[in-house]
């Protein structure tokens, strides 16, 4: 494993600037390209499993976070309020849950709409002290792949099992290797909402779901969210520290605080249960992990540059440029590299961990072919240019870790 901060710099994925502020990294074009590929795919996975996406602002009125309980239980981690006038105070939000509760509340709801699955990849903020900040793993501005499911009580276990399966699939595609799964429970102290019956019920539901999903887990007392127990999928970083990447949490409290209700089949008013979940965690923590796990050599589907074209000699430049354009039109991220010697350009592409390099000489140009070299050193025989693009598209579409189709 390698330190994601060092590799992130070398591969120009992100940078930090003291003038921008500690814990506020800037994603450079290569990092942004990889991140967007991941974001788009996660969004598509969510869409296919019944999520509807919303967009909500990264800040809100102070009262919103008093109602949610964040101000009382999470205040130390929040940035101080921005006071515009006596009755107009805004805070950078510490989580997306309150906005999503308002989405549920934006009109009357019927049992027929449940489970109602709301998702957003949105910004949230944490006032971490500057001493603990570093790279992408501890930041003050967080882009969370978040989602909330509002459901009836008898739907909760099914939903949690469904979420665990989605998380497993997303991790397999990303190449995330969890170090363990834990059931985070309430501990001593005033950090947690005081409602023993609620905690007991939520804990029983999560144990039931874990058993049904056939998942081994360890208990972690004191690691729950302030409002409820949670299932945490853990990853380990280069220094051996464990961090939570993905979570599923069951919350019986916030729907009451926000006065959420729906009309049940018998016409009565019922309060939904809120399930908080993240498939891939925050983009920052996810990429800190992915950079280290893959040593920067991401699977082709989210590699910043997927195909680098190396023309040998000026006469083949137009063919190389046409090939680049065809790749771009086919949805790939393609660059042409010229100037230096072929050997130097091949080494540079290897340093950048580009999965496919296409060498184009006069012979290839004459036949309309390209010779692909793979990141792992394998060289493929020349093939028609369109075939090469199709093959890469196939690997990308399969979200495969391998560089050749099955
Ligand atoms: Zn939430």
Coordinates of C-alpha atoms and ligand atoms in Angstrom, one line a residue:
X1 CA 0.0 0.0 0.0
X2 CA 1.0 3.6 -0.6
X3 CA 0.2 6.9 1.0
X4 CA -2.7 8.5 -0.9
X5 CA -1.4 12.0 -0.2
X6 CA 1.9 11.3 -2.0
X7 CA 0.4 9.4 -4.9
X8 CA -2.4 12.0 -5.2
X9 CA 0.2 14.6 -5.7
X10 CA 2.3 12.5 -8.2
X11 CA -0.8 11.6 -10.2
X12 CA -2.1 15.2 -10.0
X13 CA -5.4 13.9 -8.6
X14 CA -5.8 16.7 -6.0
X15 CA -3.8 19.4 -4.3
X16 CA -4.0 21.3 -1.1
X17 CA -3.1 25.0 -0.8
X18 CA -2.6 26.8 2.6
X19 CA -4.4 29.7 1.1
X20 CA -7.5 27.6 0.4
X21 CA -7.4 26.3 3.9
X22 CA -6.5 23.1 5.7
X23 CA -8.8 20.1 5.1
X24 CA -10.2 21.8 1.9
X25 CA -8.4 19.9 -0.9
X26 CA -8.9 20.9 -4.6
X27 CA -9.7 18.1 -7.0
X28 CA -7.5 18.6 -10.1
X29 CA -8.8 17.5 -13.6
X30 CA -7.5 13.9 -13.3
X31 CA -9.1 13.5 -9.8
X32 CA -12.3 15.1 -10.9
X33 CA -12.6 12.9 -13.9
X34 CA -12.2 9.7 -11.8
X35 CA -14.6 11.1 -9.2
X36 CA -17.2 12.0 -11.7
X37 CA -17.1 8.5 -13.3
X38 CA -17.7 7.0 -9.8
X39 CA -20.4 9.5 -8.9
X40 CA -22.3 8.9 -12.2
X41 CA -22.1 5.2 -11.7
X42 CA -23.3 5.3 -8.1
X43 CA -26.2 7.5 -9.1
X44 CA -27.1 5.1 -11.9
X45 CA -27.0 2.1 -9.4
X46 CA -29.3 4.1 -7.1
X47 CA -31.7 4.9 -9.9
X48 CA -31.9 1.3 -10.8
X49 CA -32.7 0.3 -7.3
X50 CA -35.6 2.7 -6.9
X51 CA -33.9 5.9 -5.6
X52 CA -35.1 9.3 -6.6
X53 CA -32.4 12.0 -6.5
X54 CA -32.8 15.5 -5.0
X55 CA -30.6 18.5 -4.8
X56 CA -30.5 20.5 -1.6
X57 CA -28.3 23.4 -0.4
X58 CA -25.1 22.8 1.7
X59 CA -26.3 25.3 4.4
X60 CA -29.5 26.0 6.2
X61 CA -31.2 27.8 9.0
X62 CA -29.9 27.2 12.5
X63 CA -33.4 26.1 13.6
X64 CA -33.3 23.2 11.2
X65 CA -30.4 21.7 13.0
X66 CA -32.0 22.4 16.4
X67 CA -35.0 20.4 15.3
X68 CA -32.9 17.6 14.0
X69 CA -31.0 17.3 17.2
X70 CA -27.6 18.0 15.6
X71 CA -27.2 21.3 17.5
X72 CA -27.5 19.5 20.8
X73 CA -25.7 16.2 20.1
X74 CA -23.3 17.2 17.3
X75 CA -22.7 20.9 18.0
X76 CA -19.0 20.5 18.7
X77 CA -18.4 19.2 15.2
X78 CA -20.3 22.1 13.5
X79 CA -18.9 25.4 12.3
X80 CA -20.2 28.4 14.2
X81 CA -23.4 29.9 12.8
X82 CA -23.3 32.8 10.3
X83 CA -25.4 35.5 11.8
X84 CA -27.0 37.9 9.2
X85 CA -29.5 39.5 11.6
X86 CA -31.2 38.6 14.9
X87 CA -33.6 36.2 13.3
X88 CA -31.5 35.0 10.4
X89 CA -28.7 32.6 11.3
X90 CA -27.3 30.1 8.9
X91 CA -25.1 27.1 9.5
X92 CA -23.0 24.9 7.1
X93 CA -24.9 21.7 7.4
X94 CA -23.4 18.8 9.3
X95 CA -25.6 16.2 7.5
X96 CA -28.1 15.9 4.7
X97 CA -30.8 14.1 6.8
X98 CA -32.8 17.3 7.8
X99 CA -33.2 18.4 4.1
X100 CA -34.3 14.9 3.1
X101 CA -36.9 14.8 6.0
X102 CA -38.2 18.1 4.5
X103 CA -38.4 16.4 1.1
X104 CA -40.7 13.7 2.7
X105 CA -42.7 16.5 4.3
X106 CA -43.1 18.5 1.1
X107 CA -46.5 17.0 0.5
X108 CA -48.9 14.4 1.9
X109 CA -47.7 10.8 1.7
X110 CA -49.5 7.5 1.3
X111 CA -48.4 4.0 2.3
X112 CA -48.4 3.3 -1.5
X113 CA -45.3 5.4 -1.9
X114 CA -43.3 3.5 0.7
X115 CA -40.5 2.6 0.8
X116 CA -39.7 6.2 -0.5
X117 CA -36.0 6.2 -1.3
X118 CA -34.3 9.7 -1.6
X119 CA -30.7 10.1 -2.6
X120 CA -28.2 12.9 -3.1
X121 CA -24.5 13.4 -3.5
X122 CA -24.2 16.5 -1.5
X123 CA -21.9 18.7 0.5
X124 CA -21.7 18.8 4.3
X125 CA -19.2 20.3 6.7
X126 CA -17.3 19.3 9.8
X127 CA -15.3 21.6 12.0
X128 CA -12.3 19.3 12.4
X129 CA -9.4 20.8 14.2
X130 CA -6.5 21.6 11.9
X131 CA -4.1 19.2 13.6
X132 CA -6.0 16.1 12.5
X133 CA -6.5 17.1 8.8
X134 CA -4.7 15.4 6.0
X135 CA -5.1 14.6 2.3
X136 CA -8.5 13.4 1.5
X137 CA -9.1 11.2 4.5
X138 CA -9.9 13.9 7.1
X139 CA -11.4 17.0 5.6
X140 CA -13.7 19.9 6.6
X141 CA -15.8 19.9 3.4
X142 CA -17.3 16.5 2.7
X143 CA -19.2 15.3 -0.4
X144 CA -21.3 12.4 0.8
X145 CA -23.0 9.8 -1.3
X146 CA -26.1 9.9 1.0
X147 CA -29.6 8.4 0.9
X148 CA -32.6 8.1 3.1
X149 CA -35.4 5.6 2.9
X150 CA -38.7 6.3 4.5
X151 CA -40.7 3.1 5.1
X152 CA -43.2 1.3 7.3
X153 CA -42.0 -0.5 10.3
X154 CA -42.6 -3.9 8.7
X155 CA -40.4 -2.9 5.8
X156 CA -37.3 -2.0 7.7
X157 CA -35.5 -5.4 7.7
X158 CA -36.0 -6.0 4.0
X159 CA -34.7 -2.5 3.2
X160 CA -31.6 -3.0 5.3
X161 CA -30.9 -6.3 3.7
X162 CA -31.4 -4.7 0.3
X163 CA -29.0 -1.9 1.2
X164 CA -26.3 -4.3 2.4
X165 CA -26.5 -6.1 -1.0
X166 CA -26.2 -2.7 -2.9
X167 CA -23.2 -1.8 -0.8
X168 CA -21.5 -5.2 -1.5
X169 CA -22.1 -4.7 -5.2
X170 CA -20.8 -1.1 -5.3
X171 CA -17.6 -2.2 -3.3
X172 CA -17.0 -5.0 -5.7
X173 CA -17.1 -2.7 -8.7
X174 CA -14.9 0.0 -7.1
X175 CA -12.4 -2.5 -5.9
X176 CA -13.0 -1.5 -2.2
X177 CA -11.8 -4.2 0.2
X178 CA -13.6 -3.9 3.5
X179 CA -11.5 -4.8 6.6
X180 CA -14.6 -5.8 8.6
X181 CA -18.3 -5.0 9.4
X182 CA -19.3 -3.8 12.8
X183 CA -22.6 -3.2 14.5
X184 CA -22.1 0.2 16.3
X185 CA -24.1 0.4 19.4
X186 CA -24.9 3.1 22.0
X187 CA -22.4 3.7 24.8
X188 CA -22.4 5.5 28.1
X189 CA -22.6 9.3 28.3
X190 CA -25.0 12.0 27.1
X191 CA -24.0 11.9 23.5
X192 CA -26.9 9.6 22.6
X193 CA -30.6 10.3 22.5
X194 CA -32.2 8.9 25.7
X195 CA -34.8 6.4 24.6
X196 CA -33.9 2.9 25.6
X197 CA -37.0 1.2 23.9
X198 CA -36.1 2.9 20.6
X199 CA -32.5 1.7 20.9
X200 CA -33.5 -1.8 21.7
X201 CA -35.9 -2.0 18.7
X202 CA -33.4 -0.5 16.2
X203 CA -30.7 -2.9 17.4
X204 CA -32.9 -5.9 17.1
X205 CA -33.8 -4.9 13.5
X206 CA -30.2 -4.5 12.5
X207 CA -29.2 -7.8 14.0
X208 CA -32.0 -9.5 12.2
X209 CA -30.9 -7.9 8.9
X210 CA -27.3 -8.9 9.4
X211 CA -28.3 -12.5 10.1
X212 CA -30.5 -12.6 7.0
X213 CA -27.7 -11.1 4.9
X214 CA -25.4 -13.8 6.3
X215 CA -22.8 -11.2 7.4
X216 CA -20.2 -11.7 10.1
X217 CA -19.8 -8.7 12.3
X218 CA -18.2 -7.4 15.5
X219 CA -20.0 -5.2 18.0
X220 CA -18.7 -1.7 18.7
X221 CA -20.2 -0.1 21.8
X222 CA -20.2 3.7 21.8
X223 CA -19.8 4.0 18.0
X224 CA -23.5 4.5 17.2
X225 CA -24.9 7.7 15.6
X226 CA -26.4 9.9 18.3
X227 CA -29.9 9.0 17.1
X228 CA -29.5 5.2 16.5
X229 CA -27.3 2.1 16.0
X230 CA -25.7 1.5 12.7
X231 CA -24.0 -1.1 10.6
X232 CA -20.5 0.2 9.5
X233 CA -18.5 -1.2 6.7
X234 CA -14.9 -0.5 7.7
X235 CA -11.7 0.0 5.6
X236 CA -8.1 0.2 6.8
X237 CA -5.7 2.9 5.6
X238 CA -2.0 2.8 4.9
X239 CA -1.2 3.5 8.6
X240 CA -3.5 0.7 9.6
X241 CA -6.2 3.0 11.0
X242 CA -9.7 1.8 10.5
X243 CA -12.3 4.1 9.1
X244 CA -16.0 3.8 8.3
X245 CA -16.7 3.9 4.6
X246 CA -20.3 2.8 4.2
X247 CA -23.1 2.7 6.7
X248 CA -26.7 1.7 7.2
X249 CA -28.6 3.3 10.2
X250 CA -32.1 2.8 11.5
X251 CA -33.7 5.9 12.9
X252 CA -37.0 5.9 14.8
X253 CA -36.5 9.4 16.3
X254 CA -36.1 12.0 13.5
X255 CA -39.4 11.2 11.8
X256 CA -41.1 12.1 15.1
X257 CA -39.0 15.3 15.5
X258 CA -39.9 16.4 12.0
X259 CA -43.6 15.4 12.4
X260 CA -43.4 13.1 9.4
X261 CA -46.4 10.9 8.7
X262 CA -48.2 9.0 6.0
X263 CA -51.7 7.7 5.5
X264 CA -51.8 3.9 6.1
X265 CA -53.9 1.4 4.2
X266 CA -56.6 1.5 7.0
X267 CA -56.7 5.3 6.8
X268 CA -54.8 5.9 10.0
X269 CA -51.8 8.3 10.3
X270 CA -48.5 6.5 10.9
X271 CA -45.0 7.7 11.4
X272 CA -42.4 6.3 9.0
X273 CA -39.0 4.9 9.9
X274 CA -36.0 6.6 8.4
X275 CA -33.1 4.5 7.2
X276 CA -29.9 6.5 6.6
X277 CA -27.4 4.9 4.3
X278 CA -24.3 5.5 2.2
X279 CA -23.2 3.0 -0.4
X280 CA -19.7 4.5 -1.1
X281 CA -19.3 7.0 1.7
X282 CA -17.8 10.4 1.1
X283 CA -16.0 10.9 -2.1
X284 CA -13.0 12.1 -0.1
X285 CA -12.7 9.1 2.1
X286 CA -13.5 6.8 -0.7
X287 CA -10.8 8.1 -2.9
X288 CA -8.2 8.1 -0.1
X289 CA -8.9 4.4 0.1
X290 CA -9.1 3.7 -3.6
X291 CA -5.8 5.5 -4.4
X292 CA -4.1 3.3 -1.8
X293 CA -5.8 0.0 -2.6
X294 CA -5.1 0.4 -6.3
X295 CA -1.8 2.2 -5.9
X296 CA -3.3 4.8 -8.3
X297 CA -4.0 2.2 -11.0
X298 CA -7.8 2.5 -11.0
X299 CA -10.0 0.0 -12.9
X300 CA -10.4 1.2 -16.5
X301 CA -14.0 2.5 -15.8
X302 CA -12.8 5.3 -13.6
X303 CA -9.3 5.8 -14.7
X304 CA -8.8 9.6 -15.3
X305 CA -7.3 8.9 -18.8
X306 CA -8.4 5.5 -20.1
X307 CA -6.5 5.6 -23.4
X308 CA -3.4 7.4 -24.4
X309 CA -2.6 7.6 -28.1
X310 CA 1.1 7.7 -29.1
X311 CA 1.7 8.6 -32.7
X312 CA 5.2 7.8 -34.1
X313 CA 6.1 10.5 -36.5
X314 CA 4.4 13.6 -37.9
X315 CA 2.7 11.9 -40.9
X316 CA 0.5 9.7 -38.7
X317 CA -0.7 12.7 -36.5
X318 CA -4.0 13.1 -38.4
X319 CA -4.9 9.4 -38.0
X320 CA -4.0 9.6 -34.3
X321 CA -6.2 12.7 -33.8
X322 CA -9.1 11.0 -35.6
X323 CA -8.7 7.9 -33.4
X324 CA -8.7 10.2 -30.3
X325 CA -11.9 11.9 -31.5
X326 CA -13.6 8.5 -32.1
X327 CA -12.7 7.4 -28.6
X328 CA -14.1 10.6 -27.1
X329 CA -17.3 10.2 -29.1
X330 CA -17.5 6.7 -27.8
X331 CA -17.6 8.0 -24.3
X332 CA -13.9 7.3 -23.4
X333 CA -11.4 9.6 -21.8
X334 CA -8.6 9.8 -24.4
X335 CA -5.5 11.9 -24.8
X336 CA -2.8 12.2 -27.5
X337 CA 0.7 12.4 -26.3
X338 CA 3.5 13.5 -28.8
X339 CA 6.8 15.3 -28.7
X340 CA 9.1 13.1 -26.6
X341 CA 10.6 9.8 -27.8
X342 CA 8.3 6.8 -27.9
X343 CA 10.1 5.1 -25.0
X344 CA 9.7 8.3 -22.8
X345 CA 6.1 8.6 -23.7
X346 CA 5.4 4.9 -22.9
X347 CA 7.2 5.3 -19.5
X348 CA 5.2 8.5 -18.7
X349 CA 1.9 6.7 -19.5
X350 CA 3.0 3.9 -17.2
X351 CA 3.8 6.4 -14.4
X352 CA 0.3 7.9 -14.9
X353 CA -1.2 4.4 -14.6
X354 CA -3.1 4.8 -17.9
X355 CA -4.7 1.4 -18.6
X356 CA -4.4 1.5 -22.4
X357 CA -1.8 2.9 -24.7
X358 CA -2.2 2.9 -28.5
X359 CA 1.0 3.1 -30.5
X360 CA 0.4 4.3 -34.0
X361 CA 3.2 4.0 -36.6
X362 CA 3.1 4.3 -40.4
X363 CA 2.3 0.6 -40.8
X364 CA -0.7 0.8 -38.4
X365 CA -1.9 4.0 -40.1
X366 CA -1.8 2.4 -43.6
X367 CA -4.0 -0.5 -42.3
X368 CA -6.3 1.7 -40.1
X369 CA -5.1 -0.3 -37.1
X370 CA -3.7 0.4 -33.6
X371 CA -1.5 -1.7 -31.4
X372 CA -2.6 -1.6 -27.8
X373 CA -0.3 -2.0 -24.8
X374 CA -1.9 -2.7 -21.5
X375 CA -0.9 -1.1 -18.2
X376 CA 0.3 -4.5 -16.9
X377 CA 2.9 -4.7 -19.7
X378 CA 1.0 -7.0 -22.1
X379 CA 1.1 -6.1 -25.8
X380 CA -1.8 -6.9 -28.1
X381 CA -1.5 -7.6 -31.8
X382 CA -2.6 -4.6 -34.1
X383 CA -6.3 -4.5 -34.6
X384 CA -8.7 -2.2 -36.5
X385 CA -9.0 1.1 -34.6
X386 CA -12.8 0.7 -34.1
X387 CA -12.3 -2.7 -32.6
X388 CA -9.8 -1.3 -30.1
X389 CA -12.4 1.3 -29.0
X390 CA -15.1 -1.3 -28.7
X391 CA -13.0 -3.6 -26.6
X392 CA -12.2 -0.8 -24.1
X393 CA -15.9 0.2 -24.0
X394 CA -16.8 -3.4 -23.2
X395 CA -14.3 -3.5 -20.2
X396 CA -15.6 -0.1 -19.0
X397 CA -19.3 -1.1 -19.3
X398 CA -18.6 -4.3 -17.3
X399 CA -17.0 -2.2 -14.5
X400 CA -14.3 -4.9 -14.5
X401 CA -11.0 -4.8 -12.8
X402 CA -9.4 -6.8 -15.6
X403 CA -8.1 -4.9 -18.7
X404 CA -9.4 -7.5 -21.2
X405 CA -13.0 -8.6 -21.7
X406 CA -13.9 -12.1 -20.3
Ligands
LIG1 ZN1 -28.9 10.8 7.3

